[in-house]
CSV table of C-alpha atoms in Angstrom, one decimal:
chain,number,residue,atom,x,y,z
A,15,UNK,CA,-30.8,5.6,47.5
A,16,UNK,CA,-32.8,3.3,45.3
A,17,UNK,CA,-29.6,1.4,44.5
A,18,UNK,CA,-29.8,-0.1,48.0
A,19,UNK,CA,-32.9,-2.0,47.0
A,20,UNK,CA,-31.0,-4.1,44.5
A,21,UNK,CA,-29.3,-6.4,47.1
A,22,UNK,CA,-32.6,-6.8,48.9
A,23,UNK,CA,-34.4,-7.8,45.7
A,24,UNK,CA,-31.6,-9.9,44.5
A,25,UNK,CA,-31.6,-12.1,47.6
A,26,UNK,CA,-35.3,-11.8,48.6
A,27,UNK,CA,-36.5,-14.7,46.5
A,28,UNK,CA,-34.3,-17.8,47.1
A,29,UNK,CA,-36.4,-19.9,44.7
A,30,UNK,CA,-34.6,-18.0,41.9
A,31,UNK,CA,-31.0,-19.0,43.0
A,32,UNK,CA,-31.6,-22.1,45.1
A,33,UNK,CA,-29.8,-24.5,42.6
A,34,UNK,CA,-26.4,-26.0,42.2
A,35,UNK,CA,-25.6,-25.1,38.6
A,36,UNK,CA,-23.8,-23.3,37.2
A,37,UNK,CA,-20.9,-23.9,39.4
A,38,UNK,CA,-18.0,-21.5,39.7
A,39,UNK,CA,-14.6,-22.9,40.8
A,40,UNK,CA,-16.4,-25.9,42.3
A,41,UNK,CA,-18.9,-23.8,44.3
A,42,UNK,CA,-22.6,-24.3,43.6
A,43,UNK,CA,-24.5,-21.4,42.3
A,44,UNK,CA,-26.4,-21.0,45.6
A,45,UNK,CA,-23.2,-20.0,47.4
A,46,UNK,CA,-21.3,-17.9,44.9
A,47,UNK,CA,-24.5,-15.9,44.0
A,48,UNK,CA,-24.9,-14.8,47.6
A,49,UNK,CA,-21.2,-14.0,47.9
A,50,UNK,CA,-21.3,-12.0,44.8
A,51,UNK,CA,-24.1,-9.9,46.3
A,52,UNK,CA,-22.0,-9.2,49.4
A,53,UNK,CA,-19.3,-7.7,47.1
A,54,UNK,CA,-21.9,-5.9,44.9
A,55,UNK,CA,-23.7,-4.5,48.0
A,56,UNK,CA,-20.5,-3.1,49.3
A,57,UNK,CA,-19.9,-1.3,45.9
A,58,UNK,CA,-23.4,0.0,45.9
A,59,UNK,CA,-23.1,1.3,49.5
A,60,UNK,CA,-19.9,3.1,48.5
A,61,UNK,CA,-21.7,4.7,45.5
A,62,UNK,CA,-24.6,5.8,47.6
A,63,UNK,CA,-22.4,7.1,50.4
A,64,UNK,CA,-20.4,9.2,47.9
A,65,UNK,CA,-23.5,10.6,46.3
A,66,UNK,CA,-25.1,11.6,49.7
A,67,UNK,CA,-21.8,13.1,50.9
A,68,UNK,CA,-21.7,15.6,48.2
């Protein structure tokens, strides 16, 4: 269950990721960092779901 805190903490402080570098495929860091958390949060939710299901 504590894994679900990671996306919250990773996005809770925008001052950490509110910058334009490093860019990834032309996207500023601000955008791809948040998108990476969307994917990572989905993976974490799947892990927690499977652990709670058993």
